[in-house]
PDB file of C-alpha atoms and ligand atoms in Angstrom:
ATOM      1  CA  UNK V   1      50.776   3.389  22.515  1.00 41.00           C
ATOM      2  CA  UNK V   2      51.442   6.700  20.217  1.00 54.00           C
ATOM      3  CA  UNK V   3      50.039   6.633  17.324  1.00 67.00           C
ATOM      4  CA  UNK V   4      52.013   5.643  13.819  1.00 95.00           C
ATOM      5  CA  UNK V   5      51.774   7.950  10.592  1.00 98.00           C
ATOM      6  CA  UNK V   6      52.043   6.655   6.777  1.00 98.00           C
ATOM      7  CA  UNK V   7      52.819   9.587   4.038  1.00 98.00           C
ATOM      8  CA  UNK V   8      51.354   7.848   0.699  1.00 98.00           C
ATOM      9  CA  UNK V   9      52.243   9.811  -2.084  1.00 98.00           C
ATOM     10  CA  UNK V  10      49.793   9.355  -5.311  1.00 98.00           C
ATOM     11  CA  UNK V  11      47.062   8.213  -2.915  1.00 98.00           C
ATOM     12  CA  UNK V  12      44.441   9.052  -4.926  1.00 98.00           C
ATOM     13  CA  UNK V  13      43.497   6.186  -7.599  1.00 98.00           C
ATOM     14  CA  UNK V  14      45.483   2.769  -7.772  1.00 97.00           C
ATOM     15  CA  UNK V  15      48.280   1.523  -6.068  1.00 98.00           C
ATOM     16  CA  UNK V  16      48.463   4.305  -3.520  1.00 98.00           C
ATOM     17  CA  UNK V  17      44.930   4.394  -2.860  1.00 98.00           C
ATOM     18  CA  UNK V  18      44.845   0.799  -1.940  1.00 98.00           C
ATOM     19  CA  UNK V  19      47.654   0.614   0.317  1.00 98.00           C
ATOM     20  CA  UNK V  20      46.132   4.178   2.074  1.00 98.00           C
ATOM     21  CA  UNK V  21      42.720   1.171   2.699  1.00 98.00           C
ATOM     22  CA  UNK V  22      45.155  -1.438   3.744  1.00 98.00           C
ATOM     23  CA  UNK V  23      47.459   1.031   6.157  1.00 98.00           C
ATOM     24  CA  UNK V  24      44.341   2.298   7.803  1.00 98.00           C
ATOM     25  CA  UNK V  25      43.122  -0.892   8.459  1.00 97.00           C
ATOM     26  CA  UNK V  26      46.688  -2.032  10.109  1.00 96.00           C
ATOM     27  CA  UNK V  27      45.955   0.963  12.358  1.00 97.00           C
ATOM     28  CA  UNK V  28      48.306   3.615  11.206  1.00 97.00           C
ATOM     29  CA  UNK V  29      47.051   7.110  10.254  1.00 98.00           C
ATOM     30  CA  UNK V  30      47.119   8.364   7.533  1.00 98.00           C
ATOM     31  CA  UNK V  31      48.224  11.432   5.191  1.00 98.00           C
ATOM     32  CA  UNK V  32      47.082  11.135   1.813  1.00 98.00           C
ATOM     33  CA  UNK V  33      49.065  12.759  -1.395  1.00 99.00           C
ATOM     34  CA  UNK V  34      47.956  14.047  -5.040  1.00 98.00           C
ATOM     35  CA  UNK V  35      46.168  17.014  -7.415  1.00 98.00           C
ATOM     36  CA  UNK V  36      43.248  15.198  -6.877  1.00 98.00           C
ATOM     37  CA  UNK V  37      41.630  17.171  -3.747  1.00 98.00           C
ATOM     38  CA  UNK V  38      38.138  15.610  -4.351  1.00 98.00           C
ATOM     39  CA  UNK V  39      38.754  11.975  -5.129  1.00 98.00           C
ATOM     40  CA  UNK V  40      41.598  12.133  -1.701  1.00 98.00           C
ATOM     41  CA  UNK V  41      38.576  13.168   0.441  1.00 98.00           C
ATOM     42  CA  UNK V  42      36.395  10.728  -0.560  1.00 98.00           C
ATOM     43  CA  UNK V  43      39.163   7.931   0.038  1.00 98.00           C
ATOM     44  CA  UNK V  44      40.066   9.357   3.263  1.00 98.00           C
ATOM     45  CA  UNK V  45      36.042   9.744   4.443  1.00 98.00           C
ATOM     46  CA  UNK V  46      36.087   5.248   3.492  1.00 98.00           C
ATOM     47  CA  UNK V  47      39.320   4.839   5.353  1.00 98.00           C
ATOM     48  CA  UNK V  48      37.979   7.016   8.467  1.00 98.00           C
ATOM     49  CA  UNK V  49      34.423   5.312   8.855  1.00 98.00           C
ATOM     50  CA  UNK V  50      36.328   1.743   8.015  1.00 98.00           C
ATOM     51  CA  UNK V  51      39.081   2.044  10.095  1.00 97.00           C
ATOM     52  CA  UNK V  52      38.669   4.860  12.897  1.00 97.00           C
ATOM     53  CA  UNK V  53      42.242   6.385  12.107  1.00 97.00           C
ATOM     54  CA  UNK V  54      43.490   9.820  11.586  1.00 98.00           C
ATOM     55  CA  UNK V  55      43.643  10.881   7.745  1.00 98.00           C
ATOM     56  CA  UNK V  56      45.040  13.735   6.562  1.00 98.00           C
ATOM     57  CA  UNK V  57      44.573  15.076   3.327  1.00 98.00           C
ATOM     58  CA  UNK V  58      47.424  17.150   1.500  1.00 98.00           C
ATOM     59  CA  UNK V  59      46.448  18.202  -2.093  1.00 98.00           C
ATOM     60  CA  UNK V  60      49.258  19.400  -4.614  1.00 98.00           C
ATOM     61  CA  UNK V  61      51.243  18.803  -7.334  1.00 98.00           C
ATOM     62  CA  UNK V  62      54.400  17.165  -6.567  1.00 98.00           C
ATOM     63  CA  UNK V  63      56.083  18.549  -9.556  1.00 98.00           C
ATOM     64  CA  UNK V  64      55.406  22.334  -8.848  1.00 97.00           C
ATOM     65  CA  UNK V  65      59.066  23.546  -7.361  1.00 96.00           C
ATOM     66  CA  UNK V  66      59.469  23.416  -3.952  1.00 97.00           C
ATOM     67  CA  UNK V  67      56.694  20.322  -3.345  1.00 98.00           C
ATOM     68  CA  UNK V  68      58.954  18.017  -1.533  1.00 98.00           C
ATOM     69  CA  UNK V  69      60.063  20.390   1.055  1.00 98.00           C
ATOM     70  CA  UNK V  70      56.783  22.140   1.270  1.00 98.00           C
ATOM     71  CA  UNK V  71      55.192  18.827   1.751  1.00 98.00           C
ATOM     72  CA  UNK V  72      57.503  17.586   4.347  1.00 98.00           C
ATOM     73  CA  UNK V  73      57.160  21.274   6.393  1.00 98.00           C
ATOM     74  CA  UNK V  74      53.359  21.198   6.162  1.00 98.00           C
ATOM     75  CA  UNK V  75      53.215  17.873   7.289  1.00 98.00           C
ATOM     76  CA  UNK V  76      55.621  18.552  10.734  1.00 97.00           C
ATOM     77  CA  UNK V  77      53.512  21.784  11.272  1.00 98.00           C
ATOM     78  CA  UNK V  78      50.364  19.771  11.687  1.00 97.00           C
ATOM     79  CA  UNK V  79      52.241  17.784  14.426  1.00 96.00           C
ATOM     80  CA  UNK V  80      52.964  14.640  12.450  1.00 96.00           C
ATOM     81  CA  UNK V  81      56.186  12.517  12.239  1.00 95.00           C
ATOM     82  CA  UNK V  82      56.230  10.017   9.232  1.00 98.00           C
ATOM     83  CA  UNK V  83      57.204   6.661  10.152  1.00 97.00           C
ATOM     84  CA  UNK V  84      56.213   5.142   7.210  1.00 98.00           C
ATOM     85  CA  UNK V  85      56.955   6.802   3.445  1.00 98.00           C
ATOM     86  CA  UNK V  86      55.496   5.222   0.479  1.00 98.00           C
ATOM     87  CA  UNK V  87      56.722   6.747  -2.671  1.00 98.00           C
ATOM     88  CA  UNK V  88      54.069   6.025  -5.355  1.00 98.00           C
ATOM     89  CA  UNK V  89      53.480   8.915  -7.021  1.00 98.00           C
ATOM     90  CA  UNK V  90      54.574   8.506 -10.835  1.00 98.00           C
ATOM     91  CA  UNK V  91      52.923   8.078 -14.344  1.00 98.00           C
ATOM     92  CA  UNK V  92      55.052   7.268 -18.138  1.00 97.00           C
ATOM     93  CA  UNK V  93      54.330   8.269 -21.345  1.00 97.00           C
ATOM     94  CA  UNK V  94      54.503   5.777 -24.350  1.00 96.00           C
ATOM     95  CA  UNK V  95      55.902   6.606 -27.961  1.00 96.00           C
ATOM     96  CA  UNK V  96      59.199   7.507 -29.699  1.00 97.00           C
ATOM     97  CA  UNK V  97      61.411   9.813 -27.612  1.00 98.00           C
ATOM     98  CA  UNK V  98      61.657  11.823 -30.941  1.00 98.00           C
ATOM     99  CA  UNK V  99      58.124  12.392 -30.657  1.00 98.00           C
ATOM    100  CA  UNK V 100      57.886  12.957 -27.237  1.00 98.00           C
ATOM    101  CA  UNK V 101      56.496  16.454 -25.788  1.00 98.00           C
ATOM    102  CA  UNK V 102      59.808  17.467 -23.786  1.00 98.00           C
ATOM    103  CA  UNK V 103      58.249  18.904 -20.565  1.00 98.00           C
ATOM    104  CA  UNK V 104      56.012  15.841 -20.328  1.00 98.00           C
ATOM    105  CA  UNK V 105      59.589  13.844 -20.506  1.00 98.00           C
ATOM    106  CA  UNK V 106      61.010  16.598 -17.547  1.00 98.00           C
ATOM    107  CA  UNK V 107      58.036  16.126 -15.695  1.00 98.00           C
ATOM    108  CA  UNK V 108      57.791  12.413 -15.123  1.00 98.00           C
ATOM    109  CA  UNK V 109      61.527  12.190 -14.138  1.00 98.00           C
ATOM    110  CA  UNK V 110      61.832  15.096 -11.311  1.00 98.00           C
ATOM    111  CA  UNK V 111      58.498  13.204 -10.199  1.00 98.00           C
ATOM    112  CA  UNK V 112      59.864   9.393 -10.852  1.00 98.00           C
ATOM    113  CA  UNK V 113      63.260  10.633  -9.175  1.00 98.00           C
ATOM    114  CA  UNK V 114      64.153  13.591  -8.017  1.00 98.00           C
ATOM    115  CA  UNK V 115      60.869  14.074  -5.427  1.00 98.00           C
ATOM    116  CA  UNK V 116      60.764  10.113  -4.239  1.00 98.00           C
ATOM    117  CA  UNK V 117      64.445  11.190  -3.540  1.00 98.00           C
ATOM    118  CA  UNK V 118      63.977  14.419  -1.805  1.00 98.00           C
ATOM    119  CA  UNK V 119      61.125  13.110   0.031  1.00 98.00           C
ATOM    120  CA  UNK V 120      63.708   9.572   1.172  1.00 98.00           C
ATOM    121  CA  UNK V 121      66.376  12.240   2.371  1.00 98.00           C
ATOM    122  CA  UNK V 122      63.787  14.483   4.153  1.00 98.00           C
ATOM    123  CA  UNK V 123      62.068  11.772   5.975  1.00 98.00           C
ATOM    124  CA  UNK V 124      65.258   9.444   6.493  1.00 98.00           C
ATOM    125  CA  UNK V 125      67.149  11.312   9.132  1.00 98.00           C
ATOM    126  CA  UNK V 126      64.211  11.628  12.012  1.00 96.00           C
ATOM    127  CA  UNK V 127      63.951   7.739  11.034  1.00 97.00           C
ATOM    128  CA  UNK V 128      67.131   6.369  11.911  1.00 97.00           C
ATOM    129  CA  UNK V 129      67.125   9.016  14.948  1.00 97.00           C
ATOM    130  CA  UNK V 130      64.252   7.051  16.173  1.00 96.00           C
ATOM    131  CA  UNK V 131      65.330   3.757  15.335  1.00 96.00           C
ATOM    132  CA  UNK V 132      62.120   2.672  13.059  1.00 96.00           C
ATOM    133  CA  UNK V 133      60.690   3.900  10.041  1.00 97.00           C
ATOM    134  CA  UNK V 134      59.558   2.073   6.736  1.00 97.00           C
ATOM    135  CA  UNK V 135      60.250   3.615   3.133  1.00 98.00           C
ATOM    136  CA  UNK V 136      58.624   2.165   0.082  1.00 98.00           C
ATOM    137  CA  UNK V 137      60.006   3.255  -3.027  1.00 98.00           C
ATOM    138  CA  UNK V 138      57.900   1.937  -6.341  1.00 98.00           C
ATOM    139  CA  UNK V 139      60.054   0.983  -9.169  1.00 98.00           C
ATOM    140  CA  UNK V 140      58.572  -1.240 -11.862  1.00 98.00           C
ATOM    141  CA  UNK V 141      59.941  -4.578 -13.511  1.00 96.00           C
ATOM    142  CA  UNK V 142      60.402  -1.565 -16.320  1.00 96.00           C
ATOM    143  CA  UNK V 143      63.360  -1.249 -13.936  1.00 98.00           C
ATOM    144  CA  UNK V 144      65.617  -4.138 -14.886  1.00 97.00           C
ATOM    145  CA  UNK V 145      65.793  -3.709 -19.386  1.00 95.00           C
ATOM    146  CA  UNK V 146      65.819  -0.586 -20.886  1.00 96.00           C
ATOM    147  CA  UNK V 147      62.257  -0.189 -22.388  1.00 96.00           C
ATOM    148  CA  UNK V 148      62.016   1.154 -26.350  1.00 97.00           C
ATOM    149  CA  UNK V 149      58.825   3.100 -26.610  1.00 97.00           C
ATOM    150  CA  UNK V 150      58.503   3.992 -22.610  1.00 97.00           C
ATOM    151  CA  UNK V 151      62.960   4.779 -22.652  1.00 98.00           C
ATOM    152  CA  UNK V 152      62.274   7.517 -19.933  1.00 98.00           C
ATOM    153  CA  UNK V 153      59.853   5.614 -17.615  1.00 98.00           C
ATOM    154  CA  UNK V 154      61.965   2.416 -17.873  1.00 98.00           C
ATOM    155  CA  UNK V 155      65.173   4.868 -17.069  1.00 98.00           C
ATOM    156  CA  UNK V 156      63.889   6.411 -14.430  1.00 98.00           C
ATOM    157  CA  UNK V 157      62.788   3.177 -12.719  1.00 98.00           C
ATOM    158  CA  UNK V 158      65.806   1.630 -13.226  1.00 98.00           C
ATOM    159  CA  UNK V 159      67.020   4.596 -10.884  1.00 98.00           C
ATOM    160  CA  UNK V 160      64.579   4.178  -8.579  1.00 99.00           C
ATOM    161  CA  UNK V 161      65.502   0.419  -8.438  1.00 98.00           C
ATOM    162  CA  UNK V 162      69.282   1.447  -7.968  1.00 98.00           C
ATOM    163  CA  UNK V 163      68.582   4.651  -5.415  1.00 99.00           C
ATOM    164  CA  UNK V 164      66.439   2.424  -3.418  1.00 98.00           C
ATOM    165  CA  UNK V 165      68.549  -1.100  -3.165  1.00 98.00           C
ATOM    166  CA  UNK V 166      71.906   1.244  -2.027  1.00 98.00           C
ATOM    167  CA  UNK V 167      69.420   3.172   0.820  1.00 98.00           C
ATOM    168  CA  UNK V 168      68.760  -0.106   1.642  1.00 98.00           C
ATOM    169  CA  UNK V 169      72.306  -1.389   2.776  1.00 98.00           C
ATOM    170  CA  UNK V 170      73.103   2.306   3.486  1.00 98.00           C
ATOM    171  CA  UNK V 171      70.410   1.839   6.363  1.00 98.00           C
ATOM    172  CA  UNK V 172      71.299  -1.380   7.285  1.00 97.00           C
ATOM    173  CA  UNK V 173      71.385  -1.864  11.260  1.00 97.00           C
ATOM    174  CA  UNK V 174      69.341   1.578  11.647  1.00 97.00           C
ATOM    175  CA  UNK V 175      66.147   0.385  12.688  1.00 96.00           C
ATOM    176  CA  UNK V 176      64.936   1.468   9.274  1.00 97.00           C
ATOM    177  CA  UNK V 177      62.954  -0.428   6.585  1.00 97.00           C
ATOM    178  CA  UNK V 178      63.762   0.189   2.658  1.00 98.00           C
ATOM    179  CA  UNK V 179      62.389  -1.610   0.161  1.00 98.00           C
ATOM    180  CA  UNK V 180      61.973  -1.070  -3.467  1.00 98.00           C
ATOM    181  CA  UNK V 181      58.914  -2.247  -4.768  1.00 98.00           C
ATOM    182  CA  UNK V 182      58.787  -3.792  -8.048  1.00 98.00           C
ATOM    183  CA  UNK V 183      55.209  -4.434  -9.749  1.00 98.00           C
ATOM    184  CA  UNK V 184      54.825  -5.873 -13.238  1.00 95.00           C
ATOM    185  CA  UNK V 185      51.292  -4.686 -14.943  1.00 94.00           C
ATOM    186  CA  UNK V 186      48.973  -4.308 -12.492  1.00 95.00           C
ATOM    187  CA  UNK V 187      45.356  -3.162 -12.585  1.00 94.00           C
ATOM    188  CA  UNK V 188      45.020   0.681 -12.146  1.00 94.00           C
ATOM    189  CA  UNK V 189      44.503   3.953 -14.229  1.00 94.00           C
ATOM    190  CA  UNK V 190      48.070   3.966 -14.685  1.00 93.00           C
ATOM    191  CA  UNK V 191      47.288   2.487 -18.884  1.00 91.00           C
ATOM    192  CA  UNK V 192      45.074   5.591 -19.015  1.00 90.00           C
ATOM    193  CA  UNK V 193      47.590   8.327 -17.812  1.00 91.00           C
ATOM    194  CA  UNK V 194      50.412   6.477 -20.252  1.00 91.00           C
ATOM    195  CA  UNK V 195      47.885   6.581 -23.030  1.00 89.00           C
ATOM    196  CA  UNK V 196      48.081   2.924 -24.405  1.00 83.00           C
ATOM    197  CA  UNK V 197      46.637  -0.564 -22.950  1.00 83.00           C
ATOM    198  CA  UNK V 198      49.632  -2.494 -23.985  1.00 82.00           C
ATOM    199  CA  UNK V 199      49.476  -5.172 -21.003  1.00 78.00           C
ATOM    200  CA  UNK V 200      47.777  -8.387 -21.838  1.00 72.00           C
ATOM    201  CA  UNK V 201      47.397  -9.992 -18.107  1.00 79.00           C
ATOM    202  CA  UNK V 202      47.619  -7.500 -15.252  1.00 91.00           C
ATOM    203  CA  UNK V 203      48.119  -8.377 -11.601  1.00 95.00           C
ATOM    204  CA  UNK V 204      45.584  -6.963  -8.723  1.00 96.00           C
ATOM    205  CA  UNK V 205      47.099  -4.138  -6.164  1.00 97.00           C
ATOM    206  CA  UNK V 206      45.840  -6.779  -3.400  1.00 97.00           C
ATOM    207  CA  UNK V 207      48.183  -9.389  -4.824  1.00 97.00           C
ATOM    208  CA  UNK V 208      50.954  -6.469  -4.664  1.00 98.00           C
ATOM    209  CA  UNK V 209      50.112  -5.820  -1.118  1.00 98.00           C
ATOM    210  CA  UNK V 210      50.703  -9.251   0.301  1.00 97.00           C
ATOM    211  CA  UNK V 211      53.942  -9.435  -2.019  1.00 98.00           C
ATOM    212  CA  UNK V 212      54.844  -6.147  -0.208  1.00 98.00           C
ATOM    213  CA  UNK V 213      53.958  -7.092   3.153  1.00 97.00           C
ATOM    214  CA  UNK V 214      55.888 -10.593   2.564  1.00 97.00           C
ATOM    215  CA  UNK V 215      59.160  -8.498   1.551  1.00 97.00           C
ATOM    216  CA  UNK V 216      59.497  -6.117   4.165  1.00 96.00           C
ATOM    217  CA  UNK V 217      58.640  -9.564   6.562  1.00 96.00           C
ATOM    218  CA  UNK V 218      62.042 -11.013   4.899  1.00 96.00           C
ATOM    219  CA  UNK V 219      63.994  -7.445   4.836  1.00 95.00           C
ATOM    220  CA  UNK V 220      64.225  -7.707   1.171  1.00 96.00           C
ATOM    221  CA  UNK V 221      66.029  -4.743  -0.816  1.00 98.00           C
ATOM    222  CA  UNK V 222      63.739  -5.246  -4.065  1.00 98.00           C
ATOM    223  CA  UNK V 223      60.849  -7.309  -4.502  1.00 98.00           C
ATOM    224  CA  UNK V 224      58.953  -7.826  -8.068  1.00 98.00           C
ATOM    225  CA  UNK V 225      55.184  -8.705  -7.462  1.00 97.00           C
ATOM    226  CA  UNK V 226      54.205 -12.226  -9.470  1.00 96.00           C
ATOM    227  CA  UNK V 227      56.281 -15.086  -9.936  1.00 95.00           C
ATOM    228  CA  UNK V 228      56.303 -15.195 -13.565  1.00 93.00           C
ATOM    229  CA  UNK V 229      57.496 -11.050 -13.630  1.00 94.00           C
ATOM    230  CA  UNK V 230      60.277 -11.936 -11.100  1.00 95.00           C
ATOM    231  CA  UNK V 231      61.761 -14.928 -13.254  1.00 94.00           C
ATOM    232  CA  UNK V 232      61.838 -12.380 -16.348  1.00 91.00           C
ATOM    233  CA  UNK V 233      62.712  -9.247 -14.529  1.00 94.00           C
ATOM    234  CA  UNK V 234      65.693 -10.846 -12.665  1.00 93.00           C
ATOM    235  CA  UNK V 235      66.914 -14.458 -15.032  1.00 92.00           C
ATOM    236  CA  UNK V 236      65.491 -14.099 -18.169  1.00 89.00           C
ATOM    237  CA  UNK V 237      66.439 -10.632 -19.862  1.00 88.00           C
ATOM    238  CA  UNK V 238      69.872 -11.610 -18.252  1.00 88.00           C
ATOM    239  CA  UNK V 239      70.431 -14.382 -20.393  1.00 93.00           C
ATOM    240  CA  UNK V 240      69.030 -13.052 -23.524  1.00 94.00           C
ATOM    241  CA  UNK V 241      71.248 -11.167 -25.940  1.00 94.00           C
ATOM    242  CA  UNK V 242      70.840  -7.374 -25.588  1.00 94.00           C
ATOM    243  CA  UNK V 243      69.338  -6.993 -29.372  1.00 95.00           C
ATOM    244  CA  UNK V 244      67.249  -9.420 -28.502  1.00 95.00           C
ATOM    245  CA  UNK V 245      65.983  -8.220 -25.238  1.00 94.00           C
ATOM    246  CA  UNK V 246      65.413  -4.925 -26.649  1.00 95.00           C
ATOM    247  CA  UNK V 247      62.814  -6.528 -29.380  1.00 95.00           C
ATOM    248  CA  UNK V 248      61.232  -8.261 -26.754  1.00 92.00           C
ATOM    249  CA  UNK V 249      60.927  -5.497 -24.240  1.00 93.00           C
ATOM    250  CA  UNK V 250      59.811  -3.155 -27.309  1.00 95.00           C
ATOM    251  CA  UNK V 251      57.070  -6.111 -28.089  1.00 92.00           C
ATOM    252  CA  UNK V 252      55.727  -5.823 -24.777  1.00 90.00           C
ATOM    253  CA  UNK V 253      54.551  -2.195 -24.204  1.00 92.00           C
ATOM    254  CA  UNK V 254      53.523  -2.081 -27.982  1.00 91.00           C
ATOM    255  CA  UNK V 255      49.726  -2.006 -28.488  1.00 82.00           C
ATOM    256  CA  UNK V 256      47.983  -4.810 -28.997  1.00 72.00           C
TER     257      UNK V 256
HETATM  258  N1  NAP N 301      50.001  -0.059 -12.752  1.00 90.20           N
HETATM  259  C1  NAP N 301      51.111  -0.650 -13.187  1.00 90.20           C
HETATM  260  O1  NAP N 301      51.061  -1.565 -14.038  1.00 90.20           O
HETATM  261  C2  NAP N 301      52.446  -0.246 -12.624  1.00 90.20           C
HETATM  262  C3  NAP N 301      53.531  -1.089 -12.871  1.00 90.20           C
HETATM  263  C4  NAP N 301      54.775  -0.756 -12.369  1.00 90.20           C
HETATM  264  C5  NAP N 301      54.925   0.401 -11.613  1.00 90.20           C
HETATM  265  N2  NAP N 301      53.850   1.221 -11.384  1.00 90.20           N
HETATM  266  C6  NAP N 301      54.080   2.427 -10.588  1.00 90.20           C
HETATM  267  O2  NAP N 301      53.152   2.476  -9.520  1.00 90.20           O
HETATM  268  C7  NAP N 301      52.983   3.824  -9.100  1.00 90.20           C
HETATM  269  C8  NAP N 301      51.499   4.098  -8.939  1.00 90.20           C
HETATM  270  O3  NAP N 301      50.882   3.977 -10.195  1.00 90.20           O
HETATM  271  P1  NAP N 301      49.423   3.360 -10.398  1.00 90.20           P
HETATM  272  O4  NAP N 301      49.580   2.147 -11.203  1.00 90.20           O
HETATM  273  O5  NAP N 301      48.688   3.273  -9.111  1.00 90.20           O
HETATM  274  O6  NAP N 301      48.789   4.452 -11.376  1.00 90.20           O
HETATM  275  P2  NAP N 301      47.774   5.641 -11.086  1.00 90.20           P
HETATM  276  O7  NAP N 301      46.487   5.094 -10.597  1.00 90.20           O
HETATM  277  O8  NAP N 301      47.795   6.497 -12.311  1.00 90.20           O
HETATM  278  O9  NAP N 301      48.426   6.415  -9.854  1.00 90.20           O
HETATM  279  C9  NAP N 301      49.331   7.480  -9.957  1.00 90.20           C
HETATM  280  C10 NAP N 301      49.166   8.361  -8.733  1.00 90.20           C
HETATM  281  O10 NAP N 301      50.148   9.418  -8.789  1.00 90.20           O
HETATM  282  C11 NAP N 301      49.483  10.660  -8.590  1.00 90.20           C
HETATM  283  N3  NAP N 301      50.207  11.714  -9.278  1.00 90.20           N
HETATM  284  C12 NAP N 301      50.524  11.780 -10.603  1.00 90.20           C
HETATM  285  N4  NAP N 301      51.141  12.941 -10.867  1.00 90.20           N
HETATM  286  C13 NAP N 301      51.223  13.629  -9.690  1.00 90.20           C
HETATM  287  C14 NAP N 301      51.748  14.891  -9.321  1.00 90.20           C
HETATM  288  N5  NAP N 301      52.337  15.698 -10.214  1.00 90.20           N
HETATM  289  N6  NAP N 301      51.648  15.279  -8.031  1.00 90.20           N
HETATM  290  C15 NAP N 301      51.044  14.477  -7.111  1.00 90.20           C
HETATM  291  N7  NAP N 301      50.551  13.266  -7.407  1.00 90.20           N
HETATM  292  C16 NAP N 301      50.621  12.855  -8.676  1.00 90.20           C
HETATM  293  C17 NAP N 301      48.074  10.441  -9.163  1.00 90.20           C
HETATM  294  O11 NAP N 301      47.128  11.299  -8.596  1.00 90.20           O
HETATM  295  P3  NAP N 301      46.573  12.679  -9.222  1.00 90.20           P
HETATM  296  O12 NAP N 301      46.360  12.452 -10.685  1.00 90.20           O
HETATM  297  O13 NAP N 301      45.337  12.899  -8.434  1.00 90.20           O
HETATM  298  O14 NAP N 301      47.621  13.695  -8.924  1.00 90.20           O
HETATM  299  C18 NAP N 301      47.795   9.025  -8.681  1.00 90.20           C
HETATM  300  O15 NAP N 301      47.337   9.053  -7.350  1.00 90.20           O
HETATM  301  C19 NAP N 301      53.688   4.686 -10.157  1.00 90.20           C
HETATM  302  O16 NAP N 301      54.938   5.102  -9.645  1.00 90.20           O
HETATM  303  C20 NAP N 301      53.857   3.733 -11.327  1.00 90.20           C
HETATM  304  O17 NAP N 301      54.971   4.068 -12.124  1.00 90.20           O
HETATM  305  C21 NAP N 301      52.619   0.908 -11.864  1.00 90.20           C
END
């Protein structure tokens, strides 16, 4: 049996880091993405003595110019294909757009969008050629309102969410997985990055696993993680009035 290889972008801390332990332990090797050289090795030295497989460790910055393809060469030039693309990578920044530092704004969408799209195209074509390949592509539940005091994030989820759902049906009959993979708050450093703790109860990346694992089992388009974030992400700010949605969504990511 050849072996099977899972690019995880944002590996290093949090969501990306725990589906790197839960890949390697399916079996499937493993090439780990982020700045974070030191805290990659260390997660790929676990996964190696836990699970035996092959990890790979690929430090950079996404956002530098060029990453996508540079990623994507460097990872064919070691030998590997990827049959299984998880696009985590991604922070968001909380506060007033007026108040916003602009390049932080630029930065989090070409990594939100434009490199979890670059990296789908790149990856998508050896895919369907082979007739198998999984891509992950993590929205939020910020995907389905716009979000007042995280406008950018939310926005660039929402695209995410829309890029992802139409890959989905594009690839229908390929032999290809897509999925985009919603999680409400969920317990990582992701609060730290955005700068405010605004999330009262917060969902494990376990839990988001199994919710994963349970989509991709029913060839699902979208999936939000938690029953209680799926009923509000895809009935409730449906039937609200847009004002009012907009307050509540606001009320939500403002600190407690
Ligand atoms: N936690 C939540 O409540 C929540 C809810 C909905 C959606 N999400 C989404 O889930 C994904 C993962 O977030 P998380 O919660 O696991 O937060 P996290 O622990 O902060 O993870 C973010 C990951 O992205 C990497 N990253 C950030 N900027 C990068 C860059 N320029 N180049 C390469 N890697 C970069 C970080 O590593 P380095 O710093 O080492 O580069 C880290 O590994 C994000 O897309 C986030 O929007 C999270």
């Amino acid at each position: 049996m050849t072996s099977r290889t899972a690019l995880i972008t944002g590996a290093s801390t949090g969501i990306g880091a725990e589906f790197a332990r839960r890949l390697g332990a399916d079996g499937l090797d493993l090439v780990l993405v982020a700045r974070s050289a030191d805290k990659l090795e260390t997660l790929a030295g676990e996964i190696r003595a836990a699970s035996g497989v092959a990890v790979t460790v690929m430090a950079r910055d996404l956002g530098a110019p060029n990453a996508a393809a540079e990623l994507t060469a460097d990872v064919a030039a070691a030998g590997l294909h990827v049959d299984f693309l998880l696009n985590n990578a991604g922070f968001g920044t909380h506060g007033p757009v007026a108040e916003a530092d602009p390049d932080r704004l630029a930065d989090q969408i070409r990594l939100n969008c434009e490199v979890l799209t670059e990296l789908s195209q790149r990856c998508l074509p050896s895919m369907i050629e082979r007739r198998s390949g999984t891509i992950i592509n993590v929205a939020s539940n910020a995907a389905f309102q716009p979000l007042p005091l995280m406008a950018v994030y939310g926005a660039t989820k929402a695209y995410v969410l829309s890029f992802t759902e139409a890959l989905w049906h594009e690839t229908r009959g390929t032999g290809v997985r897509v999925l985009a993979l919603c999680p409400g708050p969920t317990e990582t450093p992701f609060f730290d990055v955005a700068g405010e703790d605004f999330a009262r109860s917060k969902r494990t990346t376990a839990q988001l696993i199994d919710t994963t694992k349970r989509a991709l089992a029913r060839d699902q388009p979208s999936v939000v993680d938690g029953v209680s974030n799926a009923v509000l992400a895809r009935v409730g700010v449906r039937l609200l009035p847009k004002k009012v949605a907009l307050w509540a969504a606001q009320k939500v990511v403002s600190p407690r």
